[in-house]
Amino acid sequence: TGAGAAEYGAPWQAPPGPEPLGALVLPVVPGPRADWFTPEALRTLAAGTYRVSPASNRIGLRLEGPRLERAYEGELPSEGMPLGALQVPPEGRPVVFLADHPTTGGYPVIGVVPEPALAAAAQASPGTPVRFTLT
């Protein structure tokens, strides 16, 4: 008559979907804290291929891939975070802030993804390749 108790306790899993068709290419405007990174970090950002992490959500598109090396250690005082901010936590993997992003943060922002490109970023599923183009 109904589903067994074991079915209610099972975690939900998304059905398998198609493989990503191609890389999501996001423009990025360097700054406001690009000076906190080595010159090589901007080259790595532009030349590297990242993948959307399963840890992504409405707050941010977390990326797996090449580390972005800092020129300075430590953290910044909290400052305003715009929609599309490309913040880099201490482990060096960038996060693109989306709709529910925090209003302030203490990690340096290497650049900002312009708002028109964020709709595609918000729809990217885990495993989607991501590349950045500096504008």
Tab-separated table of C-alpha atoms in Angstrom:
chain	number	residue	atom	x	y	z
A	1	THR	CA	0.000	0.000	0.000
A	2	GLY	CA	2.657	2.525	0.823
A	3	ALA	CA	6.370	2.958	0.877
A	4	GLY	CA	8.273	1.007	3.493
A	5	ALA	CA	9.995	2.717	6.400
A	6	ALA	CA	13.405	2.094	4.856
A	7	GLU	CA	12.478	4.258	1.867
A	8	TYR	CA	11.741	7.234	4.115
A	9	GLY	CA	15.149	7.019	5.780
A	10	ALA	CA	17.143	6.835	2.539
A	11	PRO	CA	18.925	10.045	1.511
A	12	TRP	CA	17.626	11.713	-1.623
A	13	GLN	CA	19.902	11.484	-4.630
A	14	ALA	CA	19.523	13.373	-7.870
A	15	PRO	CA	19.033	11.169	-10.914
A	16	PRO	CA	22.047	10.955	-13.204
A	17	GLY	CA	22.134	13.830	-15.639
A	18	PRO	CA	24.011	14.585	-18.809
A	19	GLU	CA	27.680	15.440	-18.677
A	20	PRO	CA	28.483	19.164	-18.910
A	21	LEU	CA	28.528	20.225	-22.559
A	22	GLY	CA	31.420	22.634	-22.244
A	23	ALA	CA	33.152	25.033	-19.985
A	24	LEU	CA	31.319	27.918	-18.385
A	25	VAL	CA	33.375	30.965	-19.371
A	26	LEU	CA	33.013	33.859	-16.937
A	27	PRO	CA	34.374	37.360	-17.477
A	28	VAL	CA	36.132	38.866	-14.481
A	29	VAL	CA	37.176	42.438	-13.813
A	30	PRO	CA	40.360	42.431	-11.666
A	31	GLY	CA	40.226	44.146	-8.280
A	32	PRO	CA	39.574	45.508	-5.721
A	33	ARG	CA	42.221	43.407	-3.924
A	34	ALA	CA	44.118	41.946	-6.889
A	35	ASP	CA	47.242	43.530	-5.348
A	36	TRP	CA	46.990	40.946	-2.531
A	37	PHE	CA	47.950	38.259	-5.066
A	38	THR	CA	51.138	37.480	-6.949
A	39	PRO	CA	51.274	38.454	-10.642
A	40	GLU	CA	51.241	34.710	-11.349
A	41	ALA	CA	47.851	34.390	-9.610
A	42	LEU	CA	46.084	36.481	-12.280
A	43	ARG	CA	47.768	34.407	-14.987
A	44	THR	CA	46.663	31.222	-13.205
A	45	LEU	CA	43.116	32.545	-12.930
A	46	ALA	CA	43.001	33.343	-16.655
A	47	ALA	CA	44.740	30.171	-17.864
A	48	GLY	CA	43.447	27.602	-15.373
A	49	THR	CA	40.408	25.402	-15.642
A	50	TYR	CA	38.308	25.034	-12.525
A	51	ARG	CA	35.368	22.752	-11.756
A	52	VAL	CA	32.214	23.549	-9.823
A	53	SER	CA	32.438	21.932	-6.391
A	54	PRO	CA	29.533	19.941	-4.911
A	55	ALA	CA	29.821	22.350	-1.936
A	56	SER	CA	28.389	25.192	-4.084
A	57	ASN	CA	25.049	26.756	-3.167
A	58	ARG	CA	23.064	30.015	-3.469
A	59	ILE	CA	25.768	31.801	-1.458
A	60	GLY	CA	28.627	30.972	-3.755
A	61	LEU	CA	29.956	28.938	-6.616
A	62	ARG	CA	32.857	27.126	-4.946
A	63	LEU	CA	35.551	26.057	-7.353
A	64	GLU	CA	38.100	23.256	-7.401
A	65	GLY	CA	41.291	23.770	-9.365
A	66	PRO	CA	44.576	25.660	-9.327
A	67	ARG	CA	45.424	27.647	-6.216
A	68	LEU	CA	45.767	31.402	-6.456
A	69	GLU	CA	48.908	32.459	-4.609
A	70	ARG	CA	48.789	35.470	-2.329
A	71	ALA	CA	51.459	38.125	-2.115
A	72	TYR	CA	50.447	38.921	1.496
A	73	GLU	CA	49.575	36.743	4.484
A	74	GLY	CA	46.773	37.476	6.926
A	75	GLU	CA	43.250	38.715	6.401
A	76	LEU	CA	41.595	42.027	5.665
A	77	PRO	CA	39.169	43.862	7.910
A	78	SER	CA	35.599	43.110	6.864
A	79	GLU	CA	34.511	45.145	3.851
A	80	GLY	CA	31.521	45.230	1.538
A	81	MET	CA	31.129	42.340	-0.908
A	82	PRO	CA	29.407	42.997	-4.234
A	83	LEU	CA	27.354	40.423	-6.070
A	84	GLY	CA	29.795	38.487	-8.270
A	85	ALA	CA	32.812	39.037	-6.001
A	86	LEU	CA	35.531	36.447	-6.661
A	87	GLN	CA	36.794	35.926	-3.137
A	88	VAL	CA	39.797	33.729	-2.361
A	89	PRO	CA	39.868	32.025	1.056
A	90	PRO	CA	43.214	30.929	2.582
A	91	GLU	CA	43.317	27.594	0.710
A	92	GLY	CA	43.546	29.575	-2.554
A	93	ARG	CA	40.445	28.204	-4.342
A	94	PRO	CA	38.132	30.998	-5.590
A	95	VAL	CA	34.460	31.400	-4.720
A	96	VAL	CA	32.074	33.430	-6.918
A	97	PHE	CA	29.459	35.095	-4.686
A	98	LEU	CA	25.888	34.603	-5.874
A	99	ALA	CA	22.389	35.720	-4.816
A	100	ASP	CA	22.624	34.971	-1.077
A	101	HIS	CA	26.220	36.163	-0.653
A	102	PRO	CA	27.338	37.800	2.597
A	103	THR	CA	27.411	41.564	2.707
A	104	THR	CA	30.920	41.681	4.186
A	105	GLY	CA	33.991	39.477	4.146
A	106	GLY	CA	37.606	39.386	5.267
A	107	TYR	CA	39.276	37.409	2.482
A	108	PRO	CA	40.725	39.269	-0.490
A	109	VAL	CA	38.635	39.672	-3.650
A	110	ILE	CA	40.816	39.166	-6.724
A	111	GLY	CA	38.057	40.321	-9.086
A	112	VAL	CA	34.348	40.636	-9.784
A	113	VAL	CA	32.228	38.676	-12.268
A	114	PRO	CA	29.781	41.143	-13.883
A	115	GLU	CA	26.145	40.569	-12.966
A	116	PRO	CA	24.926	39.534	-16.464
A	117	ALA	CA	27.209	36.452	-16.309
A	118	LEU	CA	25.950	35.311	-12.912
A	119	ALA	CA	22.733	33.651	-14.138
A	120	ALA	CA	24.782	31.032	-15.987
A	121	ALA	CA	27.051	30.593	-12.956
A	122	ALA	CA	24.051	30.021	-10.674
A	123	GLN	CA	22.820	27.235	-12.959
A	124	ALA	CA	26.161	25.394	-13.169
A	125	SER	CA	26.030	21.897	-11.734
A	126	PRO	CA	28.845	20.183	-9.809
A	127	GLY	CA	31.629	19.093	-12.130
A	128	THR	CA	31.003	21.813	-14.711
A	129	PRO	CA	34.318	23.158	-16.028
A	130	VAL	CA	34.794	26.900	-15.413
A	131	ARG	CA	37.272	29.257	-17.055
A	132	PHE	CA	37.775	32.990	-16.506
A	133	THR	CA	38.554	35.726	-19.014
A	134	LEU	CA	40.068	38.934	-17.661
A	135	THR	CA	38.335	42.086	-18.916
